[in-house]
PDB file of N, CA and C in Angstrom:
ATOM      1  N   TYR R1352     110.133 129.205  96.735  1.00 80.00           N
ATOM      2  CA  TYR R1352     109.395 128.607  97.709  1.00 80.00           C
ATOM      3  C   TYR R1352     108.895 127.339  97.259  1.00 80.00           C
ATOM      4  N   TYR R1353     108.595 127.030  96.213  1.00 82.00           N
ATOM      5  CA  TYR R1353     108.078 125.732  95.697  1.00 82.00           C
ATOM      6  C   TYR R1353     109.266 124.585  96.160  1.00 82.00           C
ATOM      7  N   LEU R1354     110.440 125.002  95.729  1.00 84.00           N
ATOM      8  CA  LEU R1354     111.645 124.058  95.907  1.00 84.00           C
ATOM      9  C   LEU R1354     111.742 123.666  97.265  1.00 84.00           C
ATOM     10  N   LEU R1355     111.713 124.633  98.273  1.00 85.00           N
ATOM     11  CA  LEU R1355     111.500 124.436  99.586  1.00 85.00           C
ATOM     12  C   LEU R1355     110.623 123.345 100.054  1.00 85.00           C
ATOM     13  N   ARG R1356     109.463 123.902  99.522  1.00 87.00           N
ATOM     14  CA  ARG R1356     108.048 123.066 100.278  1.00 87.00           C
ATOM     15  C   ARG R1356     108.359 121.540  99.835  1.00 87.00           C
ATOM     16  N   ARG R1357     108.803 121.398  98.392  1.00 85.00           N
ATOM     17  CA  ARG R1357     109.111 119.892  97.942  1.00 85.00           C
ATOM     18  C   ARG R1357     110.144 119.423  98.616  1.00 85.00           C
ATOM     19  N   TRP R1358     111.189 120.092  98.910  1.00 83.00           N
ATOM     20  CA  TRP R1358     112.232 119.354 100.032  1.00 83.00           C
ATOM     21  C   TRP R1358     111.640 118.919 101.192  1.00 83.00           C
ATOM     22  N   ILE R1359     110.974 119.987 101.901  1.00 86.00           N
ATOM     23  CA  ILE R1359     110.281 119.503 103.161  1.00 86.00           C
ATOM     24  C   ILE R1359     109.552 118.210 103.094  1.00 86.00           C
ATOM     25  N   LYS R1360     108.648 118.186 102.055  1.00 86.00           N
ATOM     26  CA  LYS R1360     107.805 117.216 101.898  1.00 86.00           C
ATOM     27  C   LYS R1360     108.408 115.674 101.597  1.00 86.00           C
ATOM     28  N   ARG R1361     109.666 115.770 100.965  1.00 84.00           N
ATOM     29  CA  ARG R1361     110.407 114.741 100.757  1.00 84.00           C
ATOM     30  C   ARG R1361     111.405 114.322 101.817  1.00 84.00           C
ATOM     31  N   TRP R1362     112.025 115.174 102.483  1.00 89.00           N
ATOM     32  CA  TRP R1362     113.193 114.592 103.137  1.00 89.00           C
ATOM     33  C   TRP R1362     112.885 114.763 104.767  1.00 89.00           C
ATOM     34  N   ILE R1363     112.147 115.665 105.128  1.00 91.00           N
ATOM     35  CA  ILE R1363     111.625 115.606 106.725  1.00 91.00           C
ATOM     36  C   ILE R1363     111.078 114.537 107.169  1.00 91.00           C
ATOM     37  N   PRO R1364     110.087 113.665 106.509  1.00 90.00           N
ATOM     38  CA  PRO R1364     109.521 112.432 106.956  1.00 90.00           C
ATOM     39  C   PRO R1364     110.810 111.357 106.971  1.00 90.00           C
ATOM     40  N   ALA R1365     111.697 111.445 105.713  1.00 89.00           N
ATOM     41  CA  ALA R1365     112.728 110.458 105.970  1.00 89.00           C
ATOM     42  C   ALA R1365     113.664 110.551 106.998  1.00 89.00           C
ATOM     43  N   ILE R1366     114.219 111.684 107.251  1.00 93.00           N
ATOM     44  CA  ILE R1366     115.033 112.196 108.534  1.00 93.00           C
ATOM     45  C   ILE R1366     114.390 111.972 109.610  1.00 93.00           C
ATOM     46  N   GLY R1367     113.145 112.015 110.045  1.00 94.00           N
ATOM     47  CA  GLY R1367     112.316 111.742 111.116  1.00 94.00           C
ATOM     48  C   GLY R1367     112.480 110.365 111.172  1.00 94.00           C
ATOM     49  N   ALA R1368     112.296 109.354 110.144  1.00 92.00           N
ATOM     50  CA  ALA R1368     112.375 107.924 110.309  1.00 92.00           C
ATOM     51  C   ALA R1368     113.673 107.508 110.671  1.00 92.00           C
ATOM     52  N   MET R1369     114.800 108.007 110.195  1.00 93.00           N
ATOM     53  CA  MET R1369     116.099 107.629 110.424  1.00 93.00           C
ATOM     54  C   MET R1369     116.333 108.075 112.069  1.00 93.00           C
ATOM     55  N   VAL R1370     115.821 109.211 112.533  1.00 96.00           N
ATOM     56  CA  VAL R1370     116.139 109.562 113.763  1.00 96.00           C
ATOM     57  C   VAL R1370     115.350 108.421 114.671  1.00 96.00           C
ATOM     58  N   ILE R1371     114.062 108.112 114.323  1.00 96.00           N
ATOM     59  CA  ILE R1371     113.309 107.161 115.239  1.00 96.00           C
ATOM     60  C   ILE R1371     114.344 105.725 115.132  1.00 96.00           C
ATOM     61  N   ALA R1372     114.718 105.260 113.918  1.00 94.00           N
ATOM     62  CA  ALA R1372     115.494 103.964 113.843  1.00 94.00           C
ATOM     63  C   ALA R1372     116.747 104.226 114.644  1.00 94.00           C
ATOM     64  N   ALA R1373     117.473 105.045 114.620  1.00 96.00           N
ATOM     65  CA  ALA R1373     118.574 105.503 115.525  1.00 96.00           C
ATOM     66  C   ALA R1373     118.288 105.141 117.154  1.00 96.00           C
ATOM     67  N   GLY R1374     117.246 106.028 117.495  1.00 97.00           N
ATOM     68  CA  GLY R1374     116.877 105.757 118.681  1.00 97.00           C
ATOM     69  C   GLY R1374     116.668 104.297 119.207  1.00 97.00           C
ATOM     70  N   CYS R1375     115.930 103.704 118.298  1.00 96.00           N
ATOM     71  CA  CYS R1375     115.610 102.209 118.628  1.00 96.00           C
ATOM     72  C   CYS R1375     116.751 101.397 118.785  1.00 96.00           C
ATOM     73  N   SER R1376     117.697 101.713 117.704  1.00 96.00           N
ATOM     74  CA  SER R1376     118.815 100.971 117.831  1.00 96.00           C
ATOM     75  C   SER R1376     119.561 100.999 118.933  1.00 96.00           C
ATOM     76  N   TYR R1377     119.791 102.483 119.235  1.00 97.00           N
ATOM     77  CA  TYR R1377     120.440 102.702 120.528  1.00 97.00           C
ATOM     78  C   TYR R1377     119.869 102.085 121.774  1.00 97.00           C
ATOM     79  N   SER R1378     118.665 102.107 121.813  1.00 97.00           N
ATOM     80  CA  SER R1378     117.855 101.779 123.091  1.00 97.00           C
ATOM     81  C   SER R1378     117.930 100.117 123.224  1.00 97.00           C
ATOM     82  N   ARG R1379     118.223  99.355 121.898  1.00 96.00           N
ATOM     83  CA  ARG R1379     118.132  97.810 121.956  1.00 96.00           C
ATOM     84  C   ARG R1379     119.652  97.588 122.482  1.00 96.00           C
ATOM     85  N   VAL R1380     120.459  98.370 122.282  1.00 97.00           N
ATOM     86  CA  VAL R1380     121.996  97.936 122.738  1.00 97.00           C
ATOM     87  C   VAL R1380     122.187  98.400 124.185  1.00 97.00           C
ATOM     88  N   HIS R1381     121.534  99.466 124.382  1.00 97.00           N
ATOM     89  CA  HIS R1381     121.794  99.980 125.876  1.00 97.00           C
ATOM     90  C   HIS R1381     121.014  99.318 126.683  1.00 97.00           C
ATOM     91  N   LEU R1382     119.759  98.805 126.221  1.00 97.00           N
ATOM     92  CA  LEU R1382     118.968  97.956 127.456  1.00 97.00           C
ATOM     93  C   LEU R1382     119.494  96.502 127.519  1.00 97.00           C
ATOM     94  N   GLY R1383     120.436  96.122 126.442  1.00 96.00           N
ATOM     95  CA  GLY R1383     121.091  94.890 126.450  1.00 96.00           C
ATOM     96  C   GLY R1383     120.239  93.765 125.808  1.00 96.00           C
ATOM     97  N   TYR R1384     119.389  94.269 125.069  1.00 96.00           N
ATOM     98  CA  TYR R1384     118.525  93.286 124.272  1.00 96.00           C
ATOM     99  C   TYR R1384     119.245  92.600 123.095  1.00 96.00           C
ATOM    100  N   HIS R1385     120.339  93.538 122.523  1.00 97.00           N
ATOM    101  CA  HIS R1385     120.949  93.063 121.426  1.00 97.00           C
ATOM    102  C   HIS R1385     122.562  93.725 121.343  1.00 97.00           C
ATOM    103  N   THR R1386     123.371  93.045 120.719  1.00 97.00           N
ATOM    104  CA  THR R1386     124.729  93.597 120.609  1.00 97.00           C
ATOM    105  C   THR R1386     124.842  94.476 119.490  1.00 97.00           C
ATOM    106  N   VAL R1387     125.823  95.325 119.442  1.00 97.00           N
ATOM    107  CA  VAL R1387     125.973  96.259 118.331  1.00 97.00           C
ATOM    108  C   VAL R1387     125.967  95.386 116.903  1.00 97.00           C
ATOM    109  N   ASN R1388     126.720  94.250 116.965  1.00 97.00           N
ATOM    110  CA  ASN R1388     126.819  93.681 115.521  1.00 97.00           C
ATOM    111  C   ASN R1388     125.304  93.281 115.157  1.00 97.00           C
ATOM    112  N   GLN R1389     124.655  92.650 116.189  1.00 97.00           N
ATOM    113  CA  GLN R1389     123.305  92.258 115.782  1.00 97.00           C
ATOM    114  C   GLN R1389     122.423  93.405 115.208  1.00 97.00           C
ATOM    115  N   VAL R1390     122.716  94.541 115.789  1.00 97.00           N
ATOM    116  CA  VAL R1390     121.939  95.882 115.271  1.00 97.00           C
ATOM    117  C   VAL R1390     122.384  96.573 113.916  1.00 97.00           C
ATOM    118  N   LEU R1391     123.941  96.248 113.691  1.00 97.00           N
ATOM    119  CA  LEU R1391     124.239  96.513 112.417  1.00 97.00           C
ATOM    120  C   LEU R1391     123.823  95.523 111.299  1.00 97.00           C
ATOM    121  N   VAL R1392     123.763  94.584 111.696  1.00 97.00           N
ATOM    122  CA  VAL R1392     123.266  93.526 110.551  1.00 97.00           C
ATOM    123  C   VAL R1392     121.910  93.658 110.347  1.00 97.00           C
ATOM    124  N   GLY R1393     120.858  94.083 111.461  1.00 96.00           N
ATOM    125  CA  GLY R1393     119.647  94.321 111.179  1.00 96.00           C
ATOM    126  C   GLY R1393     119.427  95.592 110.346  1.00 96.00           C
ATOM    127  N   THR R1394     120.180  96.467 110.454  1.00 95.00           N
ATOM    128  CA  THR R1394     120.219  97.718 109.806  1.00 95.00           C
ATOM    129  C   THR R1394     120.565  97.527 108.298  1.00 95.00           C
ATOM    130  N   LEU R1395     121.676  96.521 108.072  1.00 97.00           N
ATOM    131  CA  LEU R1395     122.066  96.133 106.830  1.00 97.00           C
ATOM    132  C   LEU R1395     120.934  95.546 106.011  1.00 97.00           C
ATOM    133  N   VAL R1396     120.250  94.436 106.645  1.00 97.00           N
ATOM    134  CA  VAL R1396     119.241  93.875 106.157  1.00 97.00           C
ATOM    135  C   VAL R1396     118.078  94.672 105.615  1.00 97.00           C
ATOM    136  N   GLY R1397     117.677  95.600 106.542  1.00 94.00           N
ATOM    137  CA  GLY R1397     116.574  96.422 106.710  1.00 94.00           C
ATOM    138  C   GLY R1397     116.784  97.334 105.393  1.00 94.00           C
ATOM    139  N   SER R1398     117.829  97.932 105.208  1.00 93.00           N
ATOM    140  CA  SER R1398     118.282  98.915 104.171  1.00 93.00           C
ATOM    141  C   SER R1398     118.290  98.140 102.907  1.00 93.00           C
ATOM    142  N   LEU R1399     118.835  96.999 102.711  1.00 96.00           N
ATOM    143  CA  LEU R1399     118.828  96.039 101.459  1.00 96.00           C
ATOM    144  C   LEU R1399     117.545  95.832 101.066  1.00 96.00           C
ATOM    145  N   MET R1400     116.578  95.639 102.207  1.00 96.00           N
ATOM    146  CA  MET R1400     115.233  95.148 101.741  1.00 96.00           C
ATOM    147  C   MET R1400     114.632  96.470 101.112  1.00 96.00           C
ATOM    148  N   GLY R1401     114.895  97.447 101.649  1.00 91.00           N
ATOM    149  CA  GLY R1401     114.356  98.693 101.189  1.00 91.00           C
ATOM    150  C   GLY R1401     114.732  99.024  99.893  1.00 91.00           C
ATOM    151  N   VAL R1402     116.004  99.047  99.610  1.00 90.00           N
ATOM    152  CA  VAL R1402     116.467  99.171  98.218  1.00 90.00           C
ATOM    153  C   VAL R1402     115.983  98.204  97.175  1.00 90.00           C
ATOM    154  N   LEU R1403     115.848  97.104  97.660  1.00 91.00           N
ATOM    155  CA  LEU R1403     115.270  96.192  96.444  1.00 91.00           C
ATOM    156  C   LEU R1403     113.833  96.390  96.408  1.00 91.00           C
ATOM    157  N   TYR R1404     112.985  96.719  97.483  1.00 89.00           N
ATOM    158  CA  TYR R1404     111.677  97.132  97.246  1.00 89.00           C
ATOM    159  C   TYR R1404     111.385  98.339  96.430  1.00 89.00           C
ATOM    160  N   ALA R1405     112.222  99.366  96.458  1.00 85.00           N
ATOM    161  CA  ALA R1405     112.189 100.502  95.665  1.00 85.00           C
ATOM    162  C   ALA R1405     112.686 100.175  94.128  1.00 85.00           C
ATOM    163  N   LEU R1406     113.567  99.417  94.075  1.00 85.00           N
ATOM    164  CA  LEU R1406     114.017  98.845  92.536  1.00 85.00           C
ATOM    165  C   LEU R1406     112.808  98.029  91.999  1.00 85.00           C
ATOM    166  N   PHE R1407     112.246  97.226  92.726  1.00 84.00           N
ATOM    167  CA  PHE R1407     111.038  96.610  92.300  1.00 84.00           C
ATOM    168  C   PHE R1407     110.050  97.336  91.891  1.00 84.00           C
ATOM    169  N   TYR R1408     109.642  98.342  92.699  1.00 80.00           N
ATOM    170  CA  TYR R1408     108.413  99.255  92.575  1.00 80.00           C
ATOM    171  C   TYR R1408     108.622 100.155  91.323  1.00 80.00           C
ATOM    172  N   GLU R1409     110.000 100.693  91.249  1.00 78.00           N
ATOM    173  CA  GLU R1409     110.009 101.716  90.113  1.00 78.00           C
ATOM    174  C   GLU R1409     110.238 100.722  88.859  1.00 78.00           C
ATOM    175  N   GLY R1410     111.039  99.735  88.946  1.00 77.00           N
ATOM    176  CA  GLY R1410     111.372  99.031  87.628  1.00 77.00           C
ATOM    177  C   GLY R1410     110.520  98.070  87.184  1.00 77.00           C
ATOM    178  N   VAL R1411     109.942  97.065  87.847  1.00 75.00           N
ATOM    179  CA  VAL R1411     108.935  96.080  87.595  1.00 75.00           C
ATOM    180  C   VAL R1411     107.337  96.662  87.688  1.00 75.00           C
ATOM    181  N   TYR R1412     107.383  96.811  88.717  1.00 71.00           N
ATOM    182  CA  TYR R1412     105.799  97.305  88.989  1.00 71.00           C
ATOM    183  C   TYR R1412     105.153  98.417  88.056  1.00 71.00           C
ATOM    184  N   MET R1413     105.833  99.605  88.252  1.00 72.00           N
ATOM    185  CA  MET R1413     105.411 100.736  87.401  1.00 72.00           C
ATOM    186  C   MET R1413     105.499 100.505  86.027  1.00 72.00           C
ATOM    187  N   GLU R1414     106.401  99.812  85.486  1.00 73.00           N
ATOM    188  CA  GLU R1414     106.645  99.719  84.115  1.00 73.00           C
ATOM    189  C   GLU R1414     105.715  98.605  83.439  1.00 73.00           C
ATOM    190  N   ARG R1415     105.615  97.490  84.150  1.00 71.00           N
ATOM    191  CA  ARG R1415     105.065  96.192  83.626  1.00 71.00           C
ATOM    192  C   ARG R1415     103.733  95.953  84.340  1.00 71.00           C
ATOM    193  N   ILE R1416     103.351  96.076  85.705  1.00 72.00           N
ATOM    194  CA  ILE R1416     102.185  95.682  86.149  1.00 72.00           C
ATOM    195  C   ILE R1416     101.236  96.845  86.313  1.00 72.00           C
ATOM    196  N   ALA R1417     101.632  97.935  86.667  1.00 70.00           N
ATOM    197  CA  ALA R1417     100.802  99.166  86.913  1.00 70.00           C
ATOM    198  C   ALA R1417      99.922  99.541  85.744  1.00 70.00           C
ATOM    199  N   PRO R1418     100.509  99.510  84.571  1.00 72.00           N
ATOM    200  CA  PRO R1418      99.536  99.716  83.210  1.00 72.00           C
ATOM    201  C   PRO R1418      98.616  98.821  83.125  1.00 72.00           C
ATOM    202  N   TRP R1419      98.683  97.570  83.648  1.00 67.00           N
ATOM    203  CA  TRP R1419      97.722  96.655  83.423  1.00 67.00           C
ATOM    204  C   TRP R1419      96.434  96.775  84.561  1.00 67.00           C
ATOM    205  N   VAL R1420      96.798  97.582  85.792  1.00 64.00           N
ATOM    206  CA  VAL R1420      95.745  97.335  86.682  1.00 64.00           C
ATOM    207  C   VAL R1420      94.833  98.566  86.413  1.00 64.00           C
TER     208      VAL R1420
END
C-alpha cells in the first residue's frame, strides 16, 4: 500500500502536467497560432530547461548552497 501511495503522489501530478502540456500544444497548432515545428522546438527547450534546473537543484543547490541557508 505504501509503494502505491508513493507512486501516486509522484507520478499522477507529472502525468497530469504532461496531459495539459500536450493539450496546449495541440490547441496551439489546431488554432493556427504556431506550426508543429515551433511547438516541437518549444517542447525541446522547455524540457531542456527543466532538466538543467533539476540538475542544478540536486547538484549545486542541495550540496553547496542549502547547508549554508
